[in-house]
mmCIF file of C-alpha atoms in Angstrom:
data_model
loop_
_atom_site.group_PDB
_atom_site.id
_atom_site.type_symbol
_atom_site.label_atom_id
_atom_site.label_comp_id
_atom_site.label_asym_id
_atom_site.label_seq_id
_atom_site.Cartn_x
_atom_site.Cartn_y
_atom_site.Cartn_z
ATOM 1 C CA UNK A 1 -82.402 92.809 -50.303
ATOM 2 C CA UNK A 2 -80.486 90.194 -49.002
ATOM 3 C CA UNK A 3 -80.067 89.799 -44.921
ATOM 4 C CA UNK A 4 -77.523 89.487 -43.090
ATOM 5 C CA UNK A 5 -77.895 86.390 -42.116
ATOM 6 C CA UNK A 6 -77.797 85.036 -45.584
ATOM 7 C CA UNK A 7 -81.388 83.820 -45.859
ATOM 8 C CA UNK A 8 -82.831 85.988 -48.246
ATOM 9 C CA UNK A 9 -85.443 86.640 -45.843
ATOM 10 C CA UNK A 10 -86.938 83.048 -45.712
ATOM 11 C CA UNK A 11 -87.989 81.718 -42.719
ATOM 12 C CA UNK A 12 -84.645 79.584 -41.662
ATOM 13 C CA UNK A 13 -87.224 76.605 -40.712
ATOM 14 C CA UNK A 14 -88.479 76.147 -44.462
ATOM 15 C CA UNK A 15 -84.965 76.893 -46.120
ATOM 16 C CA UNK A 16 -82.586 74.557 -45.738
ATOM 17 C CA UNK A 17 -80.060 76.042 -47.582
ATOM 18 C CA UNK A 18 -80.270 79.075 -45.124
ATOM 19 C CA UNK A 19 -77.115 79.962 -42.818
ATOM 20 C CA UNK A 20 -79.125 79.265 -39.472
ATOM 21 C CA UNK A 21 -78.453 76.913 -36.922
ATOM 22 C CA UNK A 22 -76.386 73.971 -37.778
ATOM 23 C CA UNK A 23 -79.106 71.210 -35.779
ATOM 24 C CA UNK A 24 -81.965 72.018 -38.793
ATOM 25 C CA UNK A 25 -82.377 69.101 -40.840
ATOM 26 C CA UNK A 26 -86.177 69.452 -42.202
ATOM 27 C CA UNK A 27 -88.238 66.684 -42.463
ATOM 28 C CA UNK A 28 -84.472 64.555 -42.977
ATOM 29 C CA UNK A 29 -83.312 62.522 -41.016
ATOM 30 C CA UNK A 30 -84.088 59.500 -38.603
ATOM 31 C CA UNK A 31 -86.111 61.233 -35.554
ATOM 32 C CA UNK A 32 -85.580 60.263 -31.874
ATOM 33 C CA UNK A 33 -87.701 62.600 -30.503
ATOM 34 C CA UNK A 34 -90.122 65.948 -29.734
ATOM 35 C CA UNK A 35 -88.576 68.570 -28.335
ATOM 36 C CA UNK A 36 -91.299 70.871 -26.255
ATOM 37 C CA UNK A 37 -90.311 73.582 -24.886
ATOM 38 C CA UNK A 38 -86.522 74.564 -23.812
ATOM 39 C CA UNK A 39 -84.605 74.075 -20.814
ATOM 40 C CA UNK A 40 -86.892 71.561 -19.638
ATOM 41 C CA UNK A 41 -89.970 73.804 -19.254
ATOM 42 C CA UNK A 42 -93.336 72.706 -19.560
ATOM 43 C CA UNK A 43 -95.481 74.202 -16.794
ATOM 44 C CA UNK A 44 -95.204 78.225 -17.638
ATOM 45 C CA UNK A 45 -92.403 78.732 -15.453
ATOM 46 C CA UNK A 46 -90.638 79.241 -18.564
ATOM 47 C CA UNK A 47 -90.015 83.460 -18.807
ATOM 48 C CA UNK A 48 -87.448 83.260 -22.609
ATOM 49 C CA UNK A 49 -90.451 83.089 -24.955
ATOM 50 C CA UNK A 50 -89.632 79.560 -26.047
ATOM 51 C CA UNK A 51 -91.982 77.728 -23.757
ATOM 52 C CA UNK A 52 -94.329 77.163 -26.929
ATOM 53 C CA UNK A 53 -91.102 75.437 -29.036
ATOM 54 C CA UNK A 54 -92.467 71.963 -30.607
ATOM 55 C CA UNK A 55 -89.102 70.412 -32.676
ATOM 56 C CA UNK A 56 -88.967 67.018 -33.906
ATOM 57 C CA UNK A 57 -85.149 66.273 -32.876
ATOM 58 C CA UNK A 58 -83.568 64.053 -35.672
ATOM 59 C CA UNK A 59 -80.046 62.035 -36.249
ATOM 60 C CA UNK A 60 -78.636 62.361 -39.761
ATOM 61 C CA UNK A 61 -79.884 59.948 -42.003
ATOM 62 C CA UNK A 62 -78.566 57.054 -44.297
ATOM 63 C CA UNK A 63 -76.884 58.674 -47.704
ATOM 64 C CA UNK A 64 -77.000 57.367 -50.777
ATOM 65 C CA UNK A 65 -74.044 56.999 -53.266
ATOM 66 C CA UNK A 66 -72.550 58.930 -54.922
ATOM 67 C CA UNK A 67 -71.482 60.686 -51.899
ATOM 68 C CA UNK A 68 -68.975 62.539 -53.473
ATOM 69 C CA UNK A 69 -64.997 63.636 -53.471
ATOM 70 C CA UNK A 70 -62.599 60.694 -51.604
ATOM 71 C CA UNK A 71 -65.774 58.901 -50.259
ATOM 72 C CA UNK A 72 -66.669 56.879 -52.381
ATOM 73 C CA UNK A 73 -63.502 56.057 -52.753
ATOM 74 C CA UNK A 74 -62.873 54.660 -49.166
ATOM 75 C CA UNK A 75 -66.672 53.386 -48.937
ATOM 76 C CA UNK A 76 -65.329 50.861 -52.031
ATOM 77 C CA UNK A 77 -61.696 50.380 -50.810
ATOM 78 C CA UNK A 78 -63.499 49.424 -47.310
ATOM 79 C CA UNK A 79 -66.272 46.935 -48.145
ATOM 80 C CA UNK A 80 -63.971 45.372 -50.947
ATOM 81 C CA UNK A 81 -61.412 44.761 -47.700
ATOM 82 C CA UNK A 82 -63.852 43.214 -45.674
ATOM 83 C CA UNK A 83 -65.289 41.325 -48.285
ATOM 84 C CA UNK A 84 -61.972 39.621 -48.872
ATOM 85 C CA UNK A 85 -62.368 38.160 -44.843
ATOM 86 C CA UNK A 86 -65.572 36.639 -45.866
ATOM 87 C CA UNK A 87 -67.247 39.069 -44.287
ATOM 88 C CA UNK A 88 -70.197 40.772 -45.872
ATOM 89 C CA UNK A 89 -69.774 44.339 -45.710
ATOM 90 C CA UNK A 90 -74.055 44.944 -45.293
ATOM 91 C CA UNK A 91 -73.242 42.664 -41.827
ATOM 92 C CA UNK A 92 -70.376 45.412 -40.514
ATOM 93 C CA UNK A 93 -71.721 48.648 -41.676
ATOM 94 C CA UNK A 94 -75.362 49.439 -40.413
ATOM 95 C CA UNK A 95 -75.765 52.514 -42.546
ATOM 96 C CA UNK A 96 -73.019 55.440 -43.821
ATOM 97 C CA UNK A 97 -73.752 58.904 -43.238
ATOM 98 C CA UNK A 98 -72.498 61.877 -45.227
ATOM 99 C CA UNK A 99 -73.455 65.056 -43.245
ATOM 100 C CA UNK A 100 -72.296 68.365 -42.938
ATOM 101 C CA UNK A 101 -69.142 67.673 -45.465
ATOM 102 C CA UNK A 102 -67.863 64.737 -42.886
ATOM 103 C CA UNK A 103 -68.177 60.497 -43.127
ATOM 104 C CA UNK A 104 -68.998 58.572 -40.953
ATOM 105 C CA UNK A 105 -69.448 54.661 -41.036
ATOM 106 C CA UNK A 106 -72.117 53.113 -38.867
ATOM 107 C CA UNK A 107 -70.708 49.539 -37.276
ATOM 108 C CA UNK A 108 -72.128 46.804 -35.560
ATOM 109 C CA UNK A 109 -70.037 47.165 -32.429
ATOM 110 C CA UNK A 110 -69.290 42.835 -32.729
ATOM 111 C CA UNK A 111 -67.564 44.235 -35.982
ATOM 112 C CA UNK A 112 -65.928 47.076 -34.750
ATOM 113 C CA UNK A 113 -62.082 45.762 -33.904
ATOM 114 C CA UNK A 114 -62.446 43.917 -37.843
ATOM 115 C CA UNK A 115 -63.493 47.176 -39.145
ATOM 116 C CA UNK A 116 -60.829 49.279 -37.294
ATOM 117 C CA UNK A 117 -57.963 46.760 -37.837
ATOM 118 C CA UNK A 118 -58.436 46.804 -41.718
ATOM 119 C CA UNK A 119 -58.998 51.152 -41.826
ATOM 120 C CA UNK A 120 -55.581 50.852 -39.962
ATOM 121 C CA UNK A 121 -53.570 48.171 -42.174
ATOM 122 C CA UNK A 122 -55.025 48.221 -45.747
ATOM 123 C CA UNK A 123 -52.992 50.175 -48.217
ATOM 124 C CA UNK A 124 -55.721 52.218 -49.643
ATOM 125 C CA UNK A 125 -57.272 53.079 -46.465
ATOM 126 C CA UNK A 126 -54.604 53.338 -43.688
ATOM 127 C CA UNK A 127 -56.101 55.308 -41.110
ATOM 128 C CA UNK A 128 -53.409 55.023 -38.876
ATOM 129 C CA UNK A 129 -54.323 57.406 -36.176
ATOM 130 C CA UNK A 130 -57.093 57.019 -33.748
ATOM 131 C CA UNK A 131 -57.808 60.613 -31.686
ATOM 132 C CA UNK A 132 -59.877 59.263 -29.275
ATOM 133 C CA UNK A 133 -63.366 57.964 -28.459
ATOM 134 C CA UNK A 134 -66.373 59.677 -27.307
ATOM 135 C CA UNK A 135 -69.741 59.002 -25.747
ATOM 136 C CA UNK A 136 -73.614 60.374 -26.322
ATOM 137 C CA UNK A 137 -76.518 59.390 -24.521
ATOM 138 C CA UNK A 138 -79.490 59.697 -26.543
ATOM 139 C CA UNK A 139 -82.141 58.643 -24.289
ATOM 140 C CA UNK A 140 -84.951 58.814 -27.028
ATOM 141 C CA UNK A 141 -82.935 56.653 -29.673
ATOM 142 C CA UNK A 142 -84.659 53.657 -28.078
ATOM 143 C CA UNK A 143 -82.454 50.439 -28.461
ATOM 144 C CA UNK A 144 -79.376 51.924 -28.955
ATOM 145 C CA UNK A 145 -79.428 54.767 -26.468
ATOM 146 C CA UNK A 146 -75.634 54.536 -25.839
ATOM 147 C CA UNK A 147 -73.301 55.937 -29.010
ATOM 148 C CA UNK A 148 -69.490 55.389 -29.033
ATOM 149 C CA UNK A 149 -67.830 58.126 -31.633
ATOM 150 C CA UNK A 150 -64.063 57.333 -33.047
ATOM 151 C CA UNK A 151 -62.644 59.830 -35.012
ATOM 152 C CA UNK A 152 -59.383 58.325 -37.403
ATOM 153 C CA UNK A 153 -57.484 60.286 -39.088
ATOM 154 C CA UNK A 154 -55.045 58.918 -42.262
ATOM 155 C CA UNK A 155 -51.886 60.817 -42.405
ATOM 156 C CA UNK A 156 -50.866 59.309 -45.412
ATOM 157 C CA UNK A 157 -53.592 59.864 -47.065
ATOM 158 C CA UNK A 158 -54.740 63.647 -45.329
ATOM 159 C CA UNK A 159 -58.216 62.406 -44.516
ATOM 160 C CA UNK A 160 -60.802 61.890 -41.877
ATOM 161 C CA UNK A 161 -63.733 59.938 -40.885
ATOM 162 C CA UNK A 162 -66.175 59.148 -38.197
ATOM 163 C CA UNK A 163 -66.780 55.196 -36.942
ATOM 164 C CA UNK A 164 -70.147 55.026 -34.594
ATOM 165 C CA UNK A 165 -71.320 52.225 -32.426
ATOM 166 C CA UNK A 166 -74.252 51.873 -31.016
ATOM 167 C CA UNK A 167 -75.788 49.894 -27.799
ATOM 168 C CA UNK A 168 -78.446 49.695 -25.469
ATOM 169 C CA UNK A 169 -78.578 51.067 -22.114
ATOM 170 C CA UNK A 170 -79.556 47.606 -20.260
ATOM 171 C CA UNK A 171 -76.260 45.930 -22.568
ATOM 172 C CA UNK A 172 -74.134 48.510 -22.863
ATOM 173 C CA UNK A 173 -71.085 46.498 -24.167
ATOM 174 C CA UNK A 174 -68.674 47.497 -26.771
ATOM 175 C CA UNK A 175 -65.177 45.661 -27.723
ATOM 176 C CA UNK A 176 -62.219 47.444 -27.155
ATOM 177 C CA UNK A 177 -59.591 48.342 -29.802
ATOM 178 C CA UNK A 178 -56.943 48.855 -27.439
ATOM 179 C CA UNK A 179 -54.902 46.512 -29.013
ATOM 180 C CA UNK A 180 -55.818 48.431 -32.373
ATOM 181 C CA UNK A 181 -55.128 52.023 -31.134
ATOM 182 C CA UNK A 182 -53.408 51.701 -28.150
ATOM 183 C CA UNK A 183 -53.575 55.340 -27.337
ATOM 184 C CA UNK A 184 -57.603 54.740 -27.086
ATOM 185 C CA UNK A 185 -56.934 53.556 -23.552
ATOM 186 C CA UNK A 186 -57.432 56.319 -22.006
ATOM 187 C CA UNK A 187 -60.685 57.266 -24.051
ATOM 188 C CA UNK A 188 -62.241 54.009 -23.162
ATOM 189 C CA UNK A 189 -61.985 54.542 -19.546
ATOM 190 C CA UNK A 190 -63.102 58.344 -19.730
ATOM 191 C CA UNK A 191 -65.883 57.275 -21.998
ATOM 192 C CA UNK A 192 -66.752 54.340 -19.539
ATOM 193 C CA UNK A 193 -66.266 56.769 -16.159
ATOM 194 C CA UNK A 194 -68.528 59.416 -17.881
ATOM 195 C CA UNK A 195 -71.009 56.965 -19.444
ATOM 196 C CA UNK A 196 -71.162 54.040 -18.639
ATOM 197 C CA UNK A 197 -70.400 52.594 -21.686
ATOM 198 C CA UNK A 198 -68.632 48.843 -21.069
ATOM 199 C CA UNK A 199 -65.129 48.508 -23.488
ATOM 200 C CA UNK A 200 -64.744 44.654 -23.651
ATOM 201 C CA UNK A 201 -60.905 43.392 -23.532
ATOM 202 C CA UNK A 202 -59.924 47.238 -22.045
ATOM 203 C CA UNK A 203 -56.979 45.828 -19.975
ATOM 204 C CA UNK A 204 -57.856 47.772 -16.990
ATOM 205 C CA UNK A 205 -61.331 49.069 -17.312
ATOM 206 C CA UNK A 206 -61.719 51.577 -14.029
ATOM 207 C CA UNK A 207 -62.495 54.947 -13.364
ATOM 208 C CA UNK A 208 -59.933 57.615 -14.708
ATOM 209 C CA UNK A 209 -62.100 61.069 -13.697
ATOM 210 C CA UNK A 210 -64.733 60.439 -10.919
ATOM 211 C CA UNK A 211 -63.894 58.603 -7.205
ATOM 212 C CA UNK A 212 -63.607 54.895 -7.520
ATOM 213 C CA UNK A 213 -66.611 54.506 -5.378
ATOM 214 C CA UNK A 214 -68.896 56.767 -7.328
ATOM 215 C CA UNK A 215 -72.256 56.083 -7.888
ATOM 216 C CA UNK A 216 -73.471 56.799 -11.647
ATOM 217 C CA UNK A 217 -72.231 58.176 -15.309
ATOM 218 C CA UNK A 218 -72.680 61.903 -14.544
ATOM 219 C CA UNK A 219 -72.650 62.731 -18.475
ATOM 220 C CA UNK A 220 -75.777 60.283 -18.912
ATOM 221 C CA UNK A 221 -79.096 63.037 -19.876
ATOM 222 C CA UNK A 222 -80.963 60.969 -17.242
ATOM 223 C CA UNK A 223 -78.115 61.610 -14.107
ATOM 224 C CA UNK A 224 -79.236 64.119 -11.834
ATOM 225 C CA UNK A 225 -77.912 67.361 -11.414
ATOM 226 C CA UNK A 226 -76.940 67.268 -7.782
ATOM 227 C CA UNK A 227 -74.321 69.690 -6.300
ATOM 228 C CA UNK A 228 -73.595 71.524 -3.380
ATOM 229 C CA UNK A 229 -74.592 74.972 -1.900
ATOM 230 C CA UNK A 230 -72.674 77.949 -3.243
ATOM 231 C CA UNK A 231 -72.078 80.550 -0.394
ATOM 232 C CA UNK A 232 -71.970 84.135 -0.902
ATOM 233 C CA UNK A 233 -71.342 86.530 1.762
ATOM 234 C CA UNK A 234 -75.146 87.259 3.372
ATOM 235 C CA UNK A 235 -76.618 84.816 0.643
ATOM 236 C CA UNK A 236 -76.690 81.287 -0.454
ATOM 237 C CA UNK A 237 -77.513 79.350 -3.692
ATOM 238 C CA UNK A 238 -79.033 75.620 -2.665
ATOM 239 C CA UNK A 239 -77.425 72.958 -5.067
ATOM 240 C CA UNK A 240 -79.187 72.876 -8.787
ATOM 241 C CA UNK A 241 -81.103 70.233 -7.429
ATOM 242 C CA UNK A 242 -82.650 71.644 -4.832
ATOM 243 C CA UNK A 243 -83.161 74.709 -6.853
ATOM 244 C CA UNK A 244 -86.891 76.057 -8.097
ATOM 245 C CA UNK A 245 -87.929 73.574 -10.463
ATOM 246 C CA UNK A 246 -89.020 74.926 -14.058
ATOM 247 C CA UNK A 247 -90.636 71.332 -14.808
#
């Protein structure tokens, strides 16, 4: 009999091909690191049952070719483009991912305006539409803790990949491709306000969410909660950081 969930009745963590939860990659993968516990238990405060959890936590992994449908198409088209810069395309790309059905290109962030400027203007490629830029901290990926996600889409072409740079929390520069996408302005300085994340040649780098004068990236993993008192009428709820402590 088959389940509902689609697994046959394998233990999700062993199947890979089961329908569980979309974060399972196996033994796959490049891991950052062990995830004990959940919600940051450790000391038997922890009442849900998952207090005994041990998870490696891993990023996708380098594919190898073929990688299937358009891909391998715009891999070619891309490092054949770069290539005729004099620029070697091992130098620019770090590592390409195929995961989940999606692309995505890893760049070494001195590369990235190059690399944007020729998905943009080569025939082939034209990716002409940036939708923004997004940050993750990954505190365990030691080195490159600091990830910048662009997501381009090619309306001539009806396709879509993933560019990711990478750098360290004590350098956290990236270059800015502003003059590339001009509508990434405003996703630099979000990404910047939130974490921290430094957009080289922005042409007005400063705070878009949080108070000019505030102290921190509050979407770094390692900011601290803070808050303020709720209120309730006979009752009140300290600030989550004042709050019993599960850790």
């Amino acid at each position: 009999m088959t389940e509902a969930n689609g697994s046959n009745g394998v233990n999700p963590d062993k199947d890979l091909n089961a329908e569980n939860l979309p974060g399972r990659r196996g033994d796959q993968g490049e891991p950052i690191r062990v995830q004990r516990g959940m919600f940051g238990a450790n000391n038997g405060g922890d009442t849900t049952g998952y207090g005994g959890l041990v998870r490696p936590v891993r990023l996708p992994g380098e594919a190898t070719r073929p990688y299937g449908g358009w891909f391998d198409e715009v891999a070619d088209e891309l490092e054949g483009a770069l290539e005729e810069q004099s620029l070697l395309p091992e130098n620019a790309i770090e590592k390409t991912v195929v995961d989940r059905g999606e692309l995505t290109f890893h760049i070494a962030r001195e590369h990235l305006p190059r690399v944007a400027r020729t998905l943009r203007d080569d025939p082939a490629l034209r990716f002409e539409l940036c939708t923004g830029v997004s940050g993750v901290h990954f505190p365990g990926d030691k080195g490159r803790e600091l990830h910048a996600v662009y997501h381009l889409r090619s309306i001539t072409h009806g396709r879509v990949l993933r560019l990711e740079v990478s750098a360290p929390d004590d350098d956290p520069h990236i270059p800015s491709i502003v003059d590339v996408y001009p509508t990434n302005d405003w996703h630099e300085r979000e990404t910047y306000d939130f974490f921290g994340l430094i957009f080289d040649g922005h042409p007005a780098l400063t705070r878009i969410m949080m108070p000019d004068d505030w102290q921190g990236f509050p979407q770094r993993k390692d900011y601290p909660l803070g808050g303020i008192p709720v209120e309730y009428k006979g009752a009140q709820i300290p600030a989550p950081d004042q709050r019993r402590s599960y850790s």
